[in-house]
PDB file of C-alpha atoms and ligand atoms in Angstrom:
ATOM      1  CA  UNK A1416      29.775   4.923  28.888  1.00 60.00           C
ATOM      2  CA  UNK A1417      28.059   2.357  30.964  1.00 66.00           C
ATOM      3  CA  UNK A1418      26.527  -0.705  29.380  1.00 63.00           C
ATOM      4  CA  UNK A1419      23.042   0.447  30.198  1.00 71.00           C
ATOM      5  CA  UNK A1420      23.568   3.843  28.443  1.00 73.00           C
ATOM      6  CA  UNK A1421      24.924   2.121  25.543  1.00 68.00           C
ATOM      7  CA  UNK A1422      21.919  -0.077  25.361  1.00 73.00           C
ATOM      8  CA  UNK A1423      19.635   3.062  25.459  1.00 69.00           C
ATOM      9  CA  UNK A1424      21.657   4.663  22.575  1.00 65.00           C
ATOM     10  CA  UNK A1425      21.462   1.495  20.598  1.00 62.00           C
ATOM     11  CA  UNK A1426      17.696   1.171  21.284  1.00 66.00           C
ATOM     12  CA  UNK A1427      17.202   4.779  20.065  1.00 60.00           C
ATOM     13  CA  UNK A1428      19.244   4.125  17.032  1.00 57.00           C
ATOM     14  CA  UNK A1429      17.047   0.905  16.188  1.00 59.00           C
ATOM     15  CA  UNK A1430      13.925   2.922  16.860  1.00 58.00           C
ATOM     16  CA  UNK A1431      14.799   5.708  14.393  1.00 56.00           C
ATOM     17  CA  UNK A1432      16.143   3.116  11.872  1.00 57.00           C
ATOM     18  CA  UNK A1433      12.809   1.369  11.964  1.00 57.00           C
ATOM     19  CA  UNK A1434      10.982   4.469  11.762  1.00 55.00           C
ATOM     20  CA  UNK A1435      12.692   5.860   8.583  1.00 56.00           C
ATOM     21  CA  UNK A1436      12.896   2.399   6.904  1.00 58.00           C
ATOM     22  CA  UNK A1437       9.245   1.674   7.733  1.00 60.00           C
ATOM     23  CA  UNK A1438       8.170   5.060   6.499  1.00 59.00           C
ATOM     24  CA  UNK A1439      10.010   5.670   3.287  1.00 63.00           C
ATOM     25  CA  UNK A1440      10.476   2.334   1.544  1.00 88.00           C
ATOM     26  CA  UNK A1441       6.890   1.096   2.198  1.00 92.00           C
ATOM     27  CA  UNK A1442       5.254   4.158   0.866  1.00 94.00           C
ATOM     28  CA  UNK A1443       7.391   4.414  -2.221  1.00 94.00           C
ATOM     29  CA  UNK A1444       6.955   0.659  -2.936  1.00 96.00           C
ATOM     30  CA  UNK A1445       3.196   0.995  -2.562  1.00 97.00           C
ATOM     31  CA  UNK A1446       3.023   3.901  -4.918  1.00 97.00           C
ATOM     32  CA  UNK A1447       5.287   2.169  -7.441  1.00 98.00           C
ATOM     33  CA  UNK A1448       2.901  -0.787  -7.627  1.00 98.00           C
ATOM     34  CA  UNK A1449      -0.072   1.403  -7.712  1.00 98.00           C
ATOM     35  CA  UNK A1450       1.316   3.316 -10.752  1.00 98.00           C
ATOM     36  CA  UNK A1451       2.383   0.092 -12.450  1.00 98.00           C
ATOM     37  CA  UNK A1452      -1.158  -1.338 -12.028  1.00 98.00           C
ATOM     38  CA  UNK A1453      -2.666   1.859 -13.447  1.00 98.00           C
ATOM     39  CA  UNK A1454      -0.439   1.973 -16.415  1.00 98.00           C
ATOM     40  CA  UNK A1455      -1.561  -1.665 -17.175  1.00 98.00           C
ATOM     41  CA  UNK A1456      -5.166  -0.629 -16.708  1.00 98.00           C
ATOM     42  CA  UNK A1457      -5.733   2.592 -18.560  1.00 98.00           C
ATOM     43  CA  UNK A1458      -9.375   2.394 -18.052  1.00 98.00           C
ATOM     44  CA  UNK A1459      -8.911   2.602 -14.264  1.00 98.00           C
ATOM     45  CA  UNK A1460      -6.438   5.477 -14.765  1.00 98.00           C
ATOM     46  CA  UNK A1461      -8.957   7.405 -16.821  1.00 98.00           C
ATOM     47  CA  UNK A1462     -11.619   6.790 -14.338  1.00 98.00           C
ATOM     48  CA  UNK A1463      -9.503   8.211 -11.515  1.00 98.00           C
ATOM     49  CA  UNK A1464      -8.717  11.112 -13.388  1.00 98.00           C
ATOM     50  CA  UNK A1465     -12.231  11.811 -14.218  1.00 98.00           C
ATOM     51  CA  UNK A1466     -12.943  11.671 -10.314  1.00 98.00           C
ATOM     52  CA  UNK A1467     -10.145  14.119  -9.867  1.00 98.00           C
ATOM     53  CA  UNK A1468     -11.511  16.433 -12.487  1.00 97.00           C
ATOM     54  CA  UNK A1469     -15.062  16.314 -10.990  1.00 98.00           C
ATOM     55  CA  UNK A1470     -13.966  17.150  -7.408  1.00 98.00           C
ATOM     56  CA  UNK A1471     -10.848  19.442  -8.002  1.00 97.00           C
ATOM     57  CA  UNK A1472     -11.134  20.806 -11.628  1.00 96.00           C
ATOM     58  CA  UNK A1473      -8.145  22.151 -13.399  1.00 95.00           C
ATOM     59  CA  UNK A1474      -7.684  25.465 -11.750  1.00 95.00           C
ATOM     60  CA  UNK A1475      -5.829  24.352  -8.696  1.00 96.00           C
ATOM     61  CA  UNK A1476      -3.725  21.473  -7.131  1.00 96.00           C
ATOM     62  CA  UNK A1477      -5.095  18.752  -4.975  1.00 97.00           C
ATOM     63  CA  UNK A1478      -5.333  19.533  -1.284  1.00 97.00           C
ATOM     64  CA  UNK A1479      -5.309  17.186   1.773  1.00 97.00           C
ATOM     65  CA  UNK A1480      -8.999  18.045   2.393  1.00 98.00           C
ATOM     66  CA  UNK A1481      -9.992  16.741  -1.077  1.00 98.00           C
ATOM     67  CA  UNK A1482      -8.877  13.170  -0.164  1.00 98.00           C
ATOM     68  CA  UNK A1483     -12.117  12.201   1.653  1.00 97.00           C
ATOM     69  CA  UNK A1484     -14.038  12.825  -1.539  1.00 98.00           C
ATOM     70  CA  UNK A1485     -11.780  10.703  -3.735  1.00 98.00           C
ATOM     71  CA  UNK A1486     -13.449   7.420  -3.119  1.00 98.00           C
ATOM     72  CA  UNK A1487     -12.336   5.694  -6.319  1.00 98.00           C
ATOM     73  CA  UNK A1488      -8.604   6.721  -5.711  1.00 98.00           C
ATOM     74  CA  UNK A1489      -8.810   5.336  -2.135  1.00 98.00           C
ATOM     75  CA  UNK A1490     -10.186   2.041  -3.698  1.00 98.00           C
ATOM     76  CA  UNK A1491      -7.295   1.930  -6.170  1.00 98.00           C
ATOM     77  CA  UNK A1492      -4.749   2.198  -3.344  1.00 98.00           C
ATOM     78  CA  UNK A1493      -6.495  -0.416  -1.249  1.00 98.00           C
ATOM     79  CA  UNK A1494      -6.636  -2.772  -4.203  1.00 98.00           C
ATOM     80  CA  UNK A1495      -2.808  -2.098  -5.002  1.00 98.00           C
ATOM     81  CA  UNK A1496      -2.072  -2.837  -1.312  1.00 98.00           C
ATOM     82  CA  UNK A1497      -4.130  -6.017  -1.537  1.00 98.00           C
ATOM     83  CA  UNK A1498      -2.166  -7.381  -4.436  1.00 98.00           C
ATOM     84  CA  UNK A1499       1.275  -5.912  -3.450  1.00 98.00           C
ATOM     85  CA  UNK A1500       1.399  -5.582   0.441  1.00 96.00           C
ATOM     86  CA  UNK A1501       4.729  -3.630   0.861  1.00 94.00           C
ATOM     87  CA  UNK A1502       5.631  -5.949   3.810  1.00 90.00           C
ATOM     88  CA  UNK A1503       4.167  -9.260   2.560  1.00 91.00           C
ATOM     89  CA  UNK A1504       5.419 -11.167   5.644  1.00 88.00           C
ATOM     90  CA  UNK A1505       4.218 -10.004   9.123  1.00 84.00           C
ATOM     91  CA  UNK A1506       7.055 -11.538  11.330  1.00 77.00           C
ATOM     92  CA  UNK A1507       6.550 -10.109  14.733  1.00 64.00           C
ATOM     93  CA  UNK A1508       3.997 -12.098  16.509  1.00 70.00           C
ATOM     94  CA  UNK A1509       4.616 -14.969  18.894  1.00 82.00           C
ATOM     95  CA  UNK A1510       2.013 -17.360  20.130  1.00 85.00           C
ATOM     96  CA  UNK A1511       1.076 -16.688  23.803  1.00 88.00           C
ATOM     97  CA  UNK A1512      -0.332 -20.194  24.469  1.00 93.00           C
ATOM     98  CA  UNK A1513      -0.563 -23.516  22.711  1.00 95.00           C
ATOM     99  CA  UNK A1514      -3.005 -23.456  19.792  1.00 90.00           C
ATOM    100  CA  UNK A1515      -4.100 -25.404  16.735  1.00 91.00           C
ATOM    101  CA  UNK A1516      -3.953 -23.813  13.283  1.00 85.00           C
ATOM    102  CA  UNK A1517      -5.303 -25.868  10.341  1.00 86.00           C
ATOM    103  CA  UNK A1518      -4.862 -29.065  12.285  1.00 93.00           C
ATOM    104  CA  UNK A1519      -1.229 -28.255  13.200  1.00 91.00           C
ATOM    105  CA  UNK A1520      -0.303 -28.026  16.880  1.00 95.00           C
ATOM    106  CA  UNK A1521       1.572 -24.657  17.601  1.00 92.00           C
ATOM    107  CA  UNK A1522       3.198 -24.599  20.958  1.00 94.00           C
ATOM    108  CA  UNK A1523       3.236 -21.409  23.075  1.00 94.00           C
ATOM    109  CA  UNK A1524       6.140 -19.023  22.226  1.00 93.00           C
ATOM    110  CA  UNK A1525       6.362 -20.002  18.463  1.00 92.00           C
ATOM    111  CA  UNK A1526       7.303 -17.110  16.290  1.00 89.00           C
ATOM    112  CA  UNK A1527       4.535 -16.978  13.706  1.00 86.00           C
ATOM    113  CA  UNK A1528       4.872 -15.500  10.197  1.00 86.00           C
ATOM    114  CA  UNK A1529       1.723 -14.313   8.470  1.00 86.00           C
ATOM    115  CA  UNK A1530       1.875 -14.514   4.671  1.00 93.00           C
ATOM    116  CA  UNK A1531      -0.167 -11.364   3.945  1.00 95.00           C
ATOM    117  CA  UNK A1532       0.498 -11.723   0.206  1.00 96.00           C
ATOM    118  CA  UNK A1533      -1.170 -15.191   0.140  1.00 96.00           C
ATOM    119  CA  UNK A1534      -4.012 -14.139   2.638  1.00 96.00           C
ATOM    120  CA  UNK A1535      -4.871 -11.253   0.250  1.00 98.00           C
ATOM    121  CA  UNK A1536      -5.153 -13.624  -2.749  1.00 98.00           C
ATOM    122  CA  UNK A1537      -7.356 -16.149  -1.008  1.00 97.00           C
ATOM    123  CA  UNK A1538     -10.034 -17.143  -3.657  1.00 98.00           C
ATOM    124  CA  UNK A1539     -12.599 -17.947  -0.904  1.00 97.00           C
ATOM    125  CA  UNK A1540     -12.553 -14.216   0.017  1.00 97.00           C
ATOM    126  CA  UNK A1541     -11.677 -12.514  -3.223  1.00 98.00           C
ATOM    127  CA  UNK A1542     -13.213 -13.366  -6.717  1.00 97.00           C
ATOM    128  CA  UNK A1543     -10.700 -13.320  -9.343  1.00 98.00           C
ATOM    129  CA  UNK A1544      -8.082 -12.739  -6.644  1.00 98.00           C
ATOM    130  CA  UNK A1545      -5.120 -11.923  -8.945  1.00 98.00           C
ATOM    131  CA  UNK A1546      -7.145  -9.311 -10.931  1.00 98.00           C
ATOM    132  CA  UNK A1547      -6.837  -5.734 -10.412  1.00 98.00           C
ATOM    133  CA  UNK A1548     -10.400  -4.617  -9.507  1.00 98.00           C
ATOM    134  CA  UNK A1549     -10.497  -1.400  -7.344  1.00 98.00           C
ATOM    135  CA  UNK A1550     -14.427  -1.580  -7.741  1.00 98.00           C
ATOM    136  CA  UNK A1551     -14.529  -4.491  -5.215  1.00 98.00           C
ATOM    137  CA  UNK A1552     -13.642  -2.082  -2.369  1.00 98.00           C
ATOM    138  CA  UNK A1553     -16.777   0.045  -3.385  1.00 98.00           C
ATOM    139  CA  UNK A1554     -19.096  -2.937  -3.633  1.00 98.00           C
ATOM    140  CA  UNK A1555     -18.511  -6.464  -2.300  1.00 97.00           C
ATOM    141  CA  UNK A1556     -15.679  -5.539   0.017  1.00 97.00           C
ATOM    142  CA  UNK A1557     -16.610  -1.987   0.806  1.00 95.00           C
ATOM    143  CA  UNK A1558     -16.524  -2.646   4.565  1.00 95.00           C
ATOM    144  CA  UNK A1559     -12.839  -3.786   4.410  1.00 95.00           C
ATOM    145  CA  UNK A1560     -10.632  -1.114   5.962  1.00 93.00           C
ATOM    146  CA  UNK A1561      -6.869  -1.036   6.223  1.00 94.00           C
ATOM    147  CA  UNK A1562      -6.461  -0.994  10.017  1.00 92.00           C
ATOM    148  CA  UNK A1563      -6.474  -4.798  10.489  1.00 89.00           C
ATOM    149  CA  UNK A1564      -9.940  -5.377  11.627  1.00 90.00           C
ATOM    150  CA  UNK A1565     -10.536  -7.801   8.846  1.00 92.00           C
ATOM    151  CA  UNK A1566      -8.044 -10.793   9.096  1.00 93.00           C
ATOM    152  CA  UNK A1567      -8.557 -11.225   5.281  1.00 96.00           C
ATOM    153  CA  UNK A1568      -7.061  -7.894   4.490  1.00 97.00           C
ATOM    154  CA  UNK A1569      -4.084  -6.477   6.641  1.00 96.00           C
ATOM    155  CA  UNK A1570      -1.803  -4.300   4.458  1.00 96.00           C
ATOM    156  CA  UNK A1571      -0.558  -2.518   7.538  1.00 95.00           C
ATOM    157  CA  UNK A1572      -0.609  -5.843   9.683  1.00 92.00           C
ATOM    158  CA  UNK A1573      -2.937  -6.100  12.719  1.00 90.00           C
ATOM    159  CA  UNK A1574      -3.138  -6.211  16.495  1.00 87.00           C
ATOM    160  CA  UNK A1575      -0.547  -4.557  18.927  1.00 84.00           C
ATOM    161  CA  UNK A1576       2.285  -4.490  16.473  1.00 84.00           C
ATOM    162  CA  UNK A1577       0.173  -2.824  13.622  1.00 91.00           C
ATOM    163  CA  UNK A1578       2.181  -0.303  11.640  1.00 93.00           C
ATOM    164  CA  UNK A1579       2.263   2.727  13.760  1.00 93.00           C
ATOM    165  CA  UNK A1580       2.350   4.945  10.624  1.00 94.00           C
ATOM    166  CA  UNK A1581      -0.776   3.717   9.126  1.00 96.00           C
ATOM    167  CA  UNK A1582      -2.687   7.054   9.090  1.00 96.00           C
ATOM    168  CA  UNK A1583       0.340   8.976   7.925  1.00 95.00           C
ATOM    169  CA  UNK A1584       1.412   6.461   5.357  1.00 95.00           C
ATOM    170  CA  UNK A1585      -2.040   6.226   3.788  1.00 96.00           C
ATOM    171  CA  UNK A1586      -2.400  10.018   3.709  1.00 97.00           C
ATOM    172  CA  UNK A1587       0.885  10.437   2.002  1.00 97.00           C
ATOM    173  CA  UNK A1588       0.301   7.784  -0.512  1.00 97.00           C
ATOM    174  CA  UNK A1589      -3.224   9.142  -1.305  1.00 98.00           C
ATOM    175  CA  UNK A1590      -2.037  12.706  -1.635  1.00 98.00           C
ATOM    176  CA  UNK A1591       0.969  11.837  -3.831  1.00 98.00           C
ATOM    177  CA  UNK A1592      -1.107   9.523  -6.141  1.00 98.00           C
ATOM    178  CA  UNK A1593      -3.941  12.058  -6.383  1.00 98.00           C
ATOM    179  CA  UNK A1594      -1.366  14.871  -7.212  1.00 98.00           C
ATOM    180  CA  UNK A1595       0.362  12.849  -9.921  1.00 98.00           C
ATOM    181  CA  UNK A1596      -2.737  11.690 -11.630  1.00 98.00           C
ATOM    182  CA  UNK A1597      -4.401  15.057 -11.423  1.00 98.00           C
ATOM    183  CA  UNK A1598      -1.404  17.011 -12.644  1.00 97.00           C
ATOM    184  CA  UNK A1599      -0.012  14.724 -15.245  1.00 97.00           C
ATOM    185  CA  UNK A1600      -0.752  12.177 -17.993  1.00 97.00           C
ATOM    186  CA  UNK A1601       1.095   9.001 -17.560  1.00 97.00           C
ATOM    187  CA  UNK A1602       2.694   6.804 -20.104  1.00 97.00           C
ATOM    188  CA  UNK A1603       5.411   4.114 -20.552  1.00 97.00           C
ATOM    189  CA  UNK A1604       8.298   5.050 -22.742  1.00 95.00           C
ATOM    190  CA  UNK A1605       7.256   2.847 -25.782  1.00 93.00           C
ATOM    191  CA  UNK A1606       3.748   2.297 -24.797  1.00 93.00           C
ATOM    192  CA  UNK A1607       4.746  -1.179 -23.515  1.00 95.00           C
ATOM    193  CA  UNK A1608       3.071  -3.087 -20.843  1.00 97.00           C
ATOM    194  CA  UNK A1609       4.701  -2.748 -17.344  1.00 98.00           C
ATOM    195  CA  UNK A1610       6.535  -5.854 -16.136  1.00 98.00           C
ATOM    196  CA  UNK A1611       4.840  -6.844 -12.960  1.00 98.00           C
ATOM    197  CA  UNK A1612       7.325  -9.567 -11.727  1.00 97.00           C
ATOM    198  CA  UNK A1613       8.207  -9.329  -8.053  1.00 96.00           C
ATOM    199  CA  UNK A1614      11.643  -9.363  -6.617  1.00 92.00           C
ATOM    200  CA  UNK A1615      12.794 -11.399  -3.570  1.00 86.00           C
ATOM    201  CA  UNK A1616      13.008  -9.810  -0.164  1.00 81.00           C
ATOM    202  CA  UNK A1617      11.253  -8.731   3.053  1.00 81.00           C
ATOM    203  CA  UNK A1618       9.869  -5.816   1.013  1.00 87.00           C
ATOM    204  CA  UNK A1619       7.810  -6.518  -2.054  1.00 90.00           C
ATOM    205  CA  UNK A1620       9.828  -4.588  -4.733  1.00 93.00           C
ATOM    206  CA  UNK A1621       9.363  -4.792  -8.409  1.00 95.00           C
ATOM    207  CA  UNK A1622      12.021  -6.953 -10.200  1.00 96.00           C
ATOM    208  CA  UNK A1623      12.668  -4.212 -12.876  1.00 96.00           C
ATOM    209  CA  UNK A1624      12.458  -0.465 -12.480  1.00 96.00           C
ATOM    210  CA  UNK A1625       9.320   1.457 -13.338  1.00 97.00           C
ATOM    211  CA  UNK A1626       9.817   4.082 -16.211  1.00 97.00           C
ATOM    212  CA  UNK A1627       6.951   6.603 -16.658  1.00 97.00           C
ATOM    213  CA  UNK A1628       6.737   9.647 -18.888  1.00 97.00           C
ATOM    214  CA  UNK A1629       4.821  12.439 -17.410  1.00 96.00           C
ATOM    215  CA  UNK A1630       3.219  15.219 -19.327  1.00 96.00           C
ATOM    216  CA  UNK A1631       1.387  18.149 -17.834  1.00 96.00           C
ATOM    217  CA  UNK A1632      -2.452  18.145 -17.915  1.00 95.00           C
ATOM    218  CA  UNK A1633      -2.935  21.648 -16.292  1.00 95.00           C
ATOM    219  CA  UNK A1634      -1.959  25.143 -17.289  1.00 92.00           C
ATOM    220  CA  UNK A1635       1.588  26.272 -16.156  1.00 91.00           C
ATOM    221  CA  UNK A1636       0.197  28.846 -13.585  1.00 92.00           C
ATOM    222  CA  UNK A1637      -1.390  25.891 -11.491  1.00 93.00           C
ATOM    223  CA  UNK A1638       1.986  24.188 -10.924  1.00 90.00           C
ATOM    224  CA  UNK A1639       3.782  27.467  -9.995  1.00 79.00           C
ATOM    225  CA  UNK A1640       1.150  28.274  -7.245  1.00 56.00           C
TER     226      UNK A1640
HETATM  227  C1  HEM B 990       1.873   2.757   2.547  1.00 94.36           C
HETATM  228  C2  HEM B 990       2.744   2.790   3.727  1.00 94.36           C
HETATM  229  C3  HEM B 990       3.074   1.727   4.796  1.00 94.36           C
HETATM  230  C4  HEM B 990       2.834   0.448   4.734  1.00 94.36           C
HETATM  231  C5  HEM B 990       2.030  -0.444   3.603  1.00 94.36           C
HETATM  232  C6  HEM B 990       3.227  -0.102   5.939  1.00 94.36           C
HETATM  233  C7  HEM B 990       3.244  -1.360   6.385  1.00 94.36           C
HETATM  234  C8  HEM B 990       3.737  -1.890   7.603  1.00 94.36           C
HETATM  235  C9  HEM B 990       3.521  -3.321   7.933  1.00 94.36           C
HETATM  236  C10 HEM B 990       2.787  -4.454   7.271  1.00 94.36           C
HETATM  237  C11 HEM B 990       4.225  -3.441   9.136  1.00 94.36           C
HETATM  238  C12 HEM B 990       4.284  -4.602  10.202  1.00 94.36           C
HETATM  239  C13 HEM B 990       5.470  -5.383   9.796  1.00 94.36           C
HETATM  240  C14 HEM B 990       5.459  -6.809  10.457  1.00 94.36           C
HETATM  241  O1  HEM B 990       4.477  -7.168  11.108  1.00 94.36           O
HETATM  242  O2  HEM B 990       6.526  -7.323  10.516  1.00 94.36           O
HETATM  243  C15 HEM B 990       4.734  -2.077   9.530  1.00 94.36           C
HETATM  244  C16 HEM B 990       5.488  -1.860  10.620  1.00 94.36           C
HETATM  245  C17 HEM B 990       6.067  -0.562  10.888  1.00 94.36           C
HETATM  246  N1  HEM B 990       5.720   0.628  10.244  1.00 94.36           N
HETATM  247 FE1  HEM B 990       4.774   0.814   8.595  1.00 94.36          FE
HETATM  248  N2  HEM B 990       3.854   0.876   6.741  1.00 94.36           N
HETATM  249  C18 HEM B 990       3.680   2.103   5.923  1.00 94.36           C
HETATM  250  C19 HEM B 990       4.093   3.339   6.356  1.00 94.36           C
HETATM  251  C20 HEM B 990       4.717   3.733   7.395  1.00 94.36           C
HETATM  252  C21 HEM B 990       5.178   4.997   7.923  1.00 94.36           C
HETATM  253  C22 HEM B 990       4.684   6.302   7.161  1.00 94.36           C
HETATM  254  C23 HEM B 990       5.756   4.802   9.188  1.00 94.36           C
HETATM  255  C24 HEM B 990       6.250   5.974   9.971  1.00 94.36           C
HETATM  256  C25 HEM B 990       5.925   7.206  10.011  1.00 94.36           C
HETATM  257  C26 HEM B 990       5.818   3.545   9.348  1.00 94.36           C
HETATM  258  C27 HEM B 990       6.455   2.988  10.440  1.00 94.36           C
HETATM  259  C28 HEM B 990       6.499   1.642  10.856  1.00 94.36           C
HETATM  260  C29 HEM B 990       7.177   1.134  12.049  1.00 94.36           C
HETATM  261  C30 HEM B 990       8.023   1.897  12.952  1.00 94.36           C
HETATM  262  C31 HEM B 990       6.969  -0.277  12.091  1.00 94.36           C
HETATM  263  C32 HEM B 990       7.396  -1.230  13.172  1.00 94.36           C
HETATM  264  C33 HEM B 990       6.287  -1.412  14.227  1.00 94.36           C
HETATM  265  C34 HEM B 990       6.793  -2.378  15.358  1.00 94.36           C
HETATM  266  O3  HEM B 990       7.795  -2.868  15.285  1.00 94.36           O
HETATM  267  O4  HEM B 990       5.879  -2.547  16.209  1.00 94.36           O
HETATM  268  N3  HEM B 990       5.185   2.795   8.430  1.00 94.36           N
HETATM  269  N4  HEM B 990       4.438  -1.164   8.506  1.00 94.36           N
END
């Protein structure tokens, strides 16, 4: 095989590896943090289940078309991604020209790292920045969307290298969370508080695994449908 062909095969391999890693880990990490936050904030969990009960009831499962009505659930996921952005360091951008950032001279061609975790906890933008308050995305920050328009909130990064899976990732995360909360009551094994310590790495994983007990909330026929 010629060098050029090898390079093409290698690029394809990298592309699919990126796509698979980018898709699976980020979504499961986001959902794990969202569930952990909810288990430590049972009032928020109950409120989300109430919203699901109002819009879906107990006779059927959640459908994709329900998601647009679940504004509180959307706010929960936004707030979970604010506190725990799956990729806390956005590493892809290079400065195209000389610039000054906070008084520091940055020459053209410098690889820039955005610390999304830190940006998302800036106290000049977010009141009580380390608290889990989904309501902020329905009130003070209701105009903050996930697609990188607000540089204060970029869970999928921003600009040309924004996550290409933003719509799909959000849809899957919302539908999975809605289905879990609608179909099951969630508890921790000994009613303990979930350990929220973060591990090290490019992905913001939990330091310890999350253990959840699920018990059905609906009649058996709904799950079998
Ligand atoms: C909740 C789910 C997700 C979150 C929070 C997320 C977040 C991110 C972030 C922050 C980046 C930019 C990383 C950087 O700047 O270094 C990124 C890149 C990427 N994401 Fe996602 N993502 C999610 C789901 C997905 C899904 C479902 C797919 C594919 C179907 C996907 C595919 C990718 C790919 C291929 C890149 C690299 C883009 C590039 O190199 O230009 N992601 N993602």
